[in-house]
PDB file of C-alpha atoms in Angstrom:
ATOM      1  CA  UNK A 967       0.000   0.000   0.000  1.00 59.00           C
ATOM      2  CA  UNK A 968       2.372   2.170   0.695  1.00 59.00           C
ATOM      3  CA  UNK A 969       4.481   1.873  -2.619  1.00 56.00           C
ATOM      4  CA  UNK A 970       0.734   2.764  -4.064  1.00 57.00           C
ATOM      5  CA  UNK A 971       0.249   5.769  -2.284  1.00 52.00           C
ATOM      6  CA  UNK A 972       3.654   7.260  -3.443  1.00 58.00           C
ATOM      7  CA  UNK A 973       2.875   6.730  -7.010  1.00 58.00           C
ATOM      8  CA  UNK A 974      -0.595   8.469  -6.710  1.00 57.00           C
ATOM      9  CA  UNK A 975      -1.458  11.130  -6.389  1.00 56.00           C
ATOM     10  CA  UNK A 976      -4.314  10.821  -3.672  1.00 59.00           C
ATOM     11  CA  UNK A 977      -3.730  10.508  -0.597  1.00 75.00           C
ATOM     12  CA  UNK A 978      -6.121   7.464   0.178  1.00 85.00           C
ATOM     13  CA  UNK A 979      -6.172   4.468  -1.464  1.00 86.00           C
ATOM     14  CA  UNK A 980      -9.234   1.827  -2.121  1.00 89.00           C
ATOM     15  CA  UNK A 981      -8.337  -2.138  -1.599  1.00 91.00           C
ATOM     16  CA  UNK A 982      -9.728  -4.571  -3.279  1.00 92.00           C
ATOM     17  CA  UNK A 983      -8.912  -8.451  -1.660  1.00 89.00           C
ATOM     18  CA  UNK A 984      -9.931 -11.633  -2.264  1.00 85.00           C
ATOM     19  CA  UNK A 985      -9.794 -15.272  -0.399  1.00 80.00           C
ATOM     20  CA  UNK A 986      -5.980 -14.486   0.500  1.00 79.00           C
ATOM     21  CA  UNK A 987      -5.833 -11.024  -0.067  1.00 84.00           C
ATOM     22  CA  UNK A 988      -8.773 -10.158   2.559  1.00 85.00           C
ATOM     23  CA  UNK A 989      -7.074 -12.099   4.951  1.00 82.00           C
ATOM     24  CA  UNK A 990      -3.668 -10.289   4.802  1.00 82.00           C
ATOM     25  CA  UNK A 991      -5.553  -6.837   4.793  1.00 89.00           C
ATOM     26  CA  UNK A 992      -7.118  -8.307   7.444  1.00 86.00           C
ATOM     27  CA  UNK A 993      -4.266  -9.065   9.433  1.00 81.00           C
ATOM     28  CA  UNK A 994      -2.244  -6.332   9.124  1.00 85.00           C
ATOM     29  CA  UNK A 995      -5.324  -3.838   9.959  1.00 88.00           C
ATOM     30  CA  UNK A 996      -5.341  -5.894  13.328  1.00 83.00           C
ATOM     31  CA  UNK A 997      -2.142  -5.485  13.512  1.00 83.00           C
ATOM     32  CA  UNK A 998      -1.233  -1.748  12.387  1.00 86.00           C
ATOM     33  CA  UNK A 999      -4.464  -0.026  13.072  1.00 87.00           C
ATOM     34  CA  UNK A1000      -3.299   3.421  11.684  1.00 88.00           C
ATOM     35  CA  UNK A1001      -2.703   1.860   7.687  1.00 88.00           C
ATOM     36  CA  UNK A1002      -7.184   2.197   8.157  1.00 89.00           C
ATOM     37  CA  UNK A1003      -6.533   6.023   7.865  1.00 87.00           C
ATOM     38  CA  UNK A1004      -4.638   5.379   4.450  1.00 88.00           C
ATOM     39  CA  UNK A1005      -7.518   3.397   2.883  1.00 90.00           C
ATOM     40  CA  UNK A1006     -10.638   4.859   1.742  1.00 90.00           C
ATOM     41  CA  UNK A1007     -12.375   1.907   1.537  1.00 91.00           C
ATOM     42  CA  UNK A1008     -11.890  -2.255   2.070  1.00 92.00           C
ATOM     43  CA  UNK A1009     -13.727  -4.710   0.070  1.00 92.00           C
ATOM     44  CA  UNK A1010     -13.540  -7.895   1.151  1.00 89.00           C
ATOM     45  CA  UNK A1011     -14.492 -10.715  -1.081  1.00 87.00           C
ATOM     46  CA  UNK A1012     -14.589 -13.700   0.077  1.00 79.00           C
ATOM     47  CA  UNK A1013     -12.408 -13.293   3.291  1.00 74.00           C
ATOM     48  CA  UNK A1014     -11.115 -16.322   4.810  1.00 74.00           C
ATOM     49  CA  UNK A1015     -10.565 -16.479   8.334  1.00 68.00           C
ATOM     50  CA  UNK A1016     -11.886 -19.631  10.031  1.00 69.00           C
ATOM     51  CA  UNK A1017     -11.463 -22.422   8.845  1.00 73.00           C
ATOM     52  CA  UNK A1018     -12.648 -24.683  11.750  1.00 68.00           C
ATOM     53  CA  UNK A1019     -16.117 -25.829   9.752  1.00 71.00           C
ATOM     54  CA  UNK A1020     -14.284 -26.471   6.659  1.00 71.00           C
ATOM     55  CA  UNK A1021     -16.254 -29.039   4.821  1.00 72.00           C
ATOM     56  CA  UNK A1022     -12.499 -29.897   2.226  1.00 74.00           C
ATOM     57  CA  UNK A1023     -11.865 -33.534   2.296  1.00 74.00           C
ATOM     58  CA  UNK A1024      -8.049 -32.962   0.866  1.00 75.00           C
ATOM     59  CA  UNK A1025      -7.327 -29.516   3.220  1.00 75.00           C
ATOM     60  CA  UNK A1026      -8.376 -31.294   6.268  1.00 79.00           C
ATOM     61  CA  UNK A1027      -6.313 -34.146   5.625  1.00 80.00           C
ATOM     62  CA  UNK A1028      -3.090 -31.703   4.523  1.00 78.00           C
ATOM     63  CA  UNK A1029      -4.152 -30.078   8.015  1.00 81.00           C
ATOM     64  CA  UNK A1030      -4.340 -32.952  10.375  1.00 80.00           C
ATOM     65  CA  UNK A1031      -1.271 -35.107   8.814  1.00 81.00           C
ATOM     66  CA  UNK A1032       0.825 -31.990   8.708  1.00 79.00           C
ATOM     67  CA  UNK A1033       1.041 -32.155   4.736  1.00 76.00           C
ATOM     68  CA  UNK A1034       2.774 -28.549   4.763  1.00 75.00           C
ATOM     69  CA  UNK A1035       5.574 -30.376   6.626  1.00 78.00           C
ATOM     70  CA  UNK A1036       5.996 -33.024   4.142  1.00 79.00           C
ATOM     71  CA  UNK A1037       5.638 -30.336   1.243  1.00 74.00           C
ATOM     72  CA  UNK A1038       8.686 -28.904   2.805  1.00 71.00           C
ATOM     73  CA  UNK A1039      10.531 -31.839   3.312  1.00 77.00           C
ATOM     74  CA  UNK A1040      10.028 -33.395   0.177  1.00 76.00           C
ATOM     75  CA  UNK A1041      11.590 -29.973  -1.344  1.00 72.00           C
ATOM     76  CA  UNK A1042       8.100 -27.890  -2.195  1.00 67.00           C
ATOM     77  CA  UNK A1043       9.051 -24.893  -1.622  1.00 62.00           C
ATOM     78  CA  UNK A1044       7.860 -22.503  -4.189  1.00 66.00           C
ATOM     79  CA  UNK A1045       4.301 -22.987  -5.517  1.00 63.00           C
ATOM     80  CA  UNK A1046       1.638 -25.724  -4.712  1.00 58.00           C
ATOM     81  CA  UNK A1047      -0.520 -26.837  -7.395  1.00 58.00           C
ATOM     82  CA  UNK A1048       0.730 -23.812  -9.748  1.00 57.00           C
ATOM     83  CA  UNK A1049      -0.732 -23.602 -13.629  1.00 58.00           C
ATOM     84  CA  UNK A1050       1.601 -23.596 -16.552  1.00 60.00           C
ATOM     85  CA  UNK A1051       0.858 -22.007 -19.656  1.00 64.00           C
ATOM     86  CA  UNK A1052      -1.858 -21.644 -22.158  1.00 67.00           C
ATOM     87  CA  UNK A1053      -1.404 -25.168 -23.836  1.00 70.00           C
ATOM     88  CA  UNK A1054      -1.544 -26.937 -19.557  1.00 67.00           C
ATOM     89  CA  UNK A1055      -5.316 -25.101 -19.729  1.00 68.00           C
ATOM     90  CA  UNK A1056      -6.514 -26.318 -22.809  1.00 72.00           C
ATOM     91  CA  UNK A1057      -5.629 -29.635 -21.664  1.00 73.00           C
ATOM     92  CA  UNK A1058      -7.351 -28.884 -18.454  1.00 72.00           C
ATOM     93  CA  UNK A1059     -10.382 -27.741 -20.651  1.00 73.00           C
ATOM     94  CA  UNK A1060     -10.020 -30.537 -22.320  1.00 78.00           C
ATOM     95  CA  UNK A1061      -9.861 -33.182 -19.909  1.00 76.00           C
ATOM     96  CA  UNK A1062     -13.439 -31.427 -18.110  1.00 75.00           C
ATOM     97  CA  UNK A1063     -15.095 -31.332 -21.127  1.00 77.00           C
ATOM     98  CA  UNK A1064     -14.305 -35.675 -21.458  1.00 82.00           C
ATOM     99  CA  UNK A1065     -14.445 -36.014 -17.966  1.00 79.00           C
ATOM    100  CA  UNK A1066     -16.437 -33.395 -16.245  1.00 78.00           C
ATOM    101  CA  UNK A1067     -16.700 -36.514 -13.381  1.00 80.00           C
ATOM    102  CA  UNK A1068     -13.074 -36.415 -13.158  1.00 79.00           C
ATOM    103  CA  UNK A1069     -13.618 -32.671 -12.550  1.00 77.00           C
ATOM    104  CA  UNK A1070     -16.166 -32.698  -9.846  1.00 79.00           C
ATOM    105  CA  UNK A1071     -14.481 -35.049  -7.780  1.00 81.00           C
ATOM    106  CA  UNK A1072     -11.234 -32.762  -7.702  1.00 75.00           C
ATOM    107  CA  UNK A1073     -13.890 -30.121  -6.504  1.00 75.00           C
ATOM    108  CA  UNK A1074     -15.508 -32.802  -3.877  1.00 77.00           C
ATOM    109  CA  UNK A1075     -11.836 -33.269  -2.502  1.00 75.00           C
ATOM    110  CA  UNK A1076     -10.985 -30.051  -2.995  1.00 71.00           C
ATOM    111  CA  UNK A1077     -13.844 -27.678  -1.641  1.00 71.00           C
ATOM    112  CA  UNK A1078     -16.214 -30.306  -0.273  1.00 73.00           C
ATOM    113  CA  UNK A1079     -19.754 -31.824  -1.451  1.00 76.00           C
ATOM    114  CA  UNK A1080     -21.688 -29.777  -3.650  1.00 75.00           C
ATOM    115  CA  UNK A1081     -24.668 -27.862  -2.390  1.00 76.00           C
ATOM    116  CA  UNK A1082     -26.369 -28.830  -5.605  1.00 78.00           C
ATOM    117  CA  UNK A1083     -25.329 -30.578  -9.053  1.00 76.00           C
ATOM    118  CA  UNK A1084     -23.148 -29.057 -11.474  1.00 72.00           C
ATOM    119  CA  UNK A1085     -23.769 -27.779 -14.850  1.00 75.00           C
ATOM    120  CA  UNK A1086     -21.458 -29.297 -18.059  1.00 69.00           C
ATOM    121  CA  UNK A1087     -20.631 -25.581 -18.798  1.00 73.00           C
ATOM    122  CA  UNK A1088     -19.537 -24.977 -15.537  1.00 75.00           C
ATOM    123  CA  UNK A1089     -17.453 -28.431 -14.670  1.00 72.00           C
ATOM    124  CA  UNK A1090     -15.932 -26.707 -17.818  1.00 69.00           C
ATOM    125  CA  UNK A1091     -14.863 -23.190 -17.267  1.00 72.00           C
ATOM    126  CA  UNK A1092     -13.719 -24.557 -13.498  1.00 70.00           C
ATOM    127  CA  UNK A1093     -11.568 -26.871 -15.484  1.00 67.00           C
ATOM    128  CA  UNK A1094     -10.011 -24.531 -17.747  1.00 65.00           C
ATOM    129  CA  UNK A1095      -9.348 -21.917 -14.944  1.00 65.00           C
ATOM    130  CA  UNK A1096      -8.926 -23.799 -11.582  1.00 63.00           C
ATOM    131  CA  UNK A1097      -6.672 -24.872  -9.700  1.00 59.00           C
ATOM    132  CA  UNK A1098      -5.358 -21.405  -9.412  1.00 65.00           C
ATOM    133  CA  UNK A1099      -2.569 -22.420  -7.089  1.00 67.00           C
ATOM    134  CA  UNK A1100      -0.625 -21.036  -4.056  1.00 71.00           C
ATOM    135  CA  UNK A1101       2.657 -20.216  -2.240  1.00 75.00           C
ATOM    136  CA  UNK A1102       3.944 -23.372   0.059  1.00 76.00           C
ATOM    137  CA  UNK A1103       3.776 -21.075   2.779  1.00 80.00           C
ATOM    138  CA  UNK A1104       0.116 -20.062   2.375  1.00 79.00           C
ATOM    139  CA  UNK A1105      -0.956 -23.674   2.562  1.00 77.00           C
ATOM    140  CA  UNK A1106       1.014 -24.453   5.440  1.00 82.00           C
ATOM    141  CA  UNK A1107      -0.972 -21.102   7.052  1.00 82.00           C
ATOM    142  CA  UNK A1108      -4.002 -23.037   6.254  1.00 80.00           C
ATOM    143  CA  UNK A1109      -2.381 -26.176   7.553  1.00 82.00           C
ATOM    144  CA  UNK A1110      -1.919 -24.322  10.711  1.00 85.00           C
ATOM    145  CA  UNK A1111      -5.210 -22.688  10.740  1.00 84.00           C
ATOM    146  CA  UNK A1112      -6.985 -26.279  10.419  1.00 83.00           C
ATOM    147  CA  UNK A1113      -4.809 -28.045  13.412  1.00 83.00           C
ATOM    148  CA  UNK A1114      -5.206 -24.974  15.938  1.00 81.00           C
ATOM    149  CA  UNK A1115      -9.174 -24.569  14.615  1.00 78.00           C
ATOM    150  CA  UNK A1116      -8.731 -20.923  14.476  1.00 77.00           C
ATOM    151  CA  UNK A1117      -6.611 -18.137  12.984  1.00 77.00           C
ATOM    152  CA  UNK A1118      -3.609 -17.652  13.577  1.00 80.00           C
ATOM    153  CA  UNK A1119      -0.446 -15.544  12.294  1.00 85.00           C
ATOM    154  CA  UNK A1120       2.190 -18.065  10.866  1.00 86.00           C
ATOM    155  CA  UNK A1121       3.907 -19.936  13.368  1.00 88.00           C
ATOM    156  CA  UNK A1122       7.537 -20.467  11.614  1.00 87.00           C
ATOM    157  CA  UNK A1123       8.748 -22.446  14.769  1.00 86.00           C
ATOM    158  CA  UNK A1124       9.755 -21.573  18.577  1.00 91.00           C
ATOM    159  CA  UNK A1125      13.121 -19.833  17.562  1.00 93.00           C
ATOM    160  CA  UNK A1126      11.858 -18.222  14.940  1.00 92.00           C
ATOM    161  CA  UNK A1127       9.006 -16.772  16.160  1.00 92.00           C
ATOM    162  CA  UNK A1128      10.552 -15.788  19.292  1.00 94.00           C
ATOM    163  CA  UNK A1129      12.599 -13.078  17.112  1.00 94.00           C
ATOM    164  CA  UNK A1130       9.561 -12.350  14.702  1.00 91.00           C
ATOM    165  CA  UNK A1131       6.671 -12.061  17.738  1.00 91.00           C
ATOM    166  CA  UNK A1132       9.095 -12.068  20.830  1.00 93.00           C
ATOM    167  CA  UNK A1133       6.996 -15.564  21.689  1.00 92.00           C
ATOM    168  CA  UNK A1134       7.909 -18.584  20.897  1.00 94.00           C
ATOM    169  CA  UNK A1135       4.137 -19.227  20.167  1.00 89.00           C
ATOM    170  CA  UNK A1136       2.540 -17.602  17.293  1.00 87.00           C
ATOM    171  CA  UNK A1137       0.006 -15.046  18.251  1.00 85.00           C
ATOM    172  CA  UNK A1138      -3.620 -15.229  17.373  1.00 78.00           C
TER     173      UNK A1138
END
C-alpha cells in the first residue's frame, strides 16, 4: 500500500482483496491499526478467516497429517498446485469437457460436497481456470489454521518466532 500511495497522487487508497488477499488486509489492519486512515475503503471478497467448519476432504487431511511439513521436506518450496501455460489449460479444458466426473471429484476433494449438481458448462470453465494455485507457505498457514481450529499468524517455529513475535508461540 504504501508503494501505491507514493505513485498516486491521492492521498487514500481503495483495496480490493480476495480469499488471500482479505485475509492479509485483514491481518495487518489488526495489527497496524493506523494503515485504516490510508484506505478509503476495504472490500472484502470472500475473506477467509476460520477455517474450523471447513467441509475440504483434501485440506483437512493436509491439516491434520501436517502435509505442509511433508511439502517442505520433500523440497516444495515454491508454488503448490501452480498452472503452466496456455497449452496446460486447454488440456485442463479438455480433460473437463471428457471427464467433467473427473472434474467434480477434484472439486468434492478439494472444496467439499456440492450444495447442488453441477452444470457441463460450468465443470468446464472450473476446469479450464482452476486450480489457481498457491505459495507453500500459504498452505502451510491453512495447515496451521486447520490443526489450531482458528486463525492464527504463521507460526515459523519456537526460535523463529521468538525473534519475529518475541513468543515462541505464534500469536492469534
Amino acid at each position: 500500500i504504501h508503494p501505491r500511495r507514493g505513485s498516486c497522487s491521492k492521498v487514500k487508497i481503495a483495496y480490493v482483496g480476495h480469499s488471500e488477499g482479505t485475509t492479509q488486509m485483514f491481518a495487518m489492519l489488526a495489527t497496524c491499526p493506523e494503515l485504516a486512515s490510508k484506505l478509503s475503503c476495504f472490500t472484502a471478497l470472500g475473506p477467509v478467516a476460520r477455517v474450523g467448519n471447513l467441509d475440504s476432504y483434501v485440506l483437512k487431511l493436509l491439516g491434520q497429517f501436517y502435509g505442509d511439513r511433508l511439502c517442505w521436506a520433500l523440497g516444495l518450496r515454491r508454488g503448490f498446485m501452480l498452472r503452466g501455460g496456455m497449452l496446460e489449460q486447454q488440456i485442463f479444458g479438455i480433460i473437463s469437457y471428457l471427464c467433467p466426473s473427473v472434474v467434480q471429484l477434484i472439486l468434492t476433494l478439494l472444496c467439499g460436497p456440492p450444495r447442488s449438481p453441477m452444470k457441463r458448462g460450468d465443470t468446464m470453465s472450473w476446469g479450464a481456470h482452476e486450480p489457481g494455485g498457491s505459495s507453500v507457505l500459504n498452505i502451510a498457514h491453512w495447515c496451521q489454521a486447520v490443526r489450531h481450529g482458528d486463525f492464527r499468524r504463521f507460526d515459523y517455529g519456537c526460535a523463529v518466532n521468538l525473534k519475529r513475535y518475541g513468543s515462541q508461540v505464534a500469536p492469534p
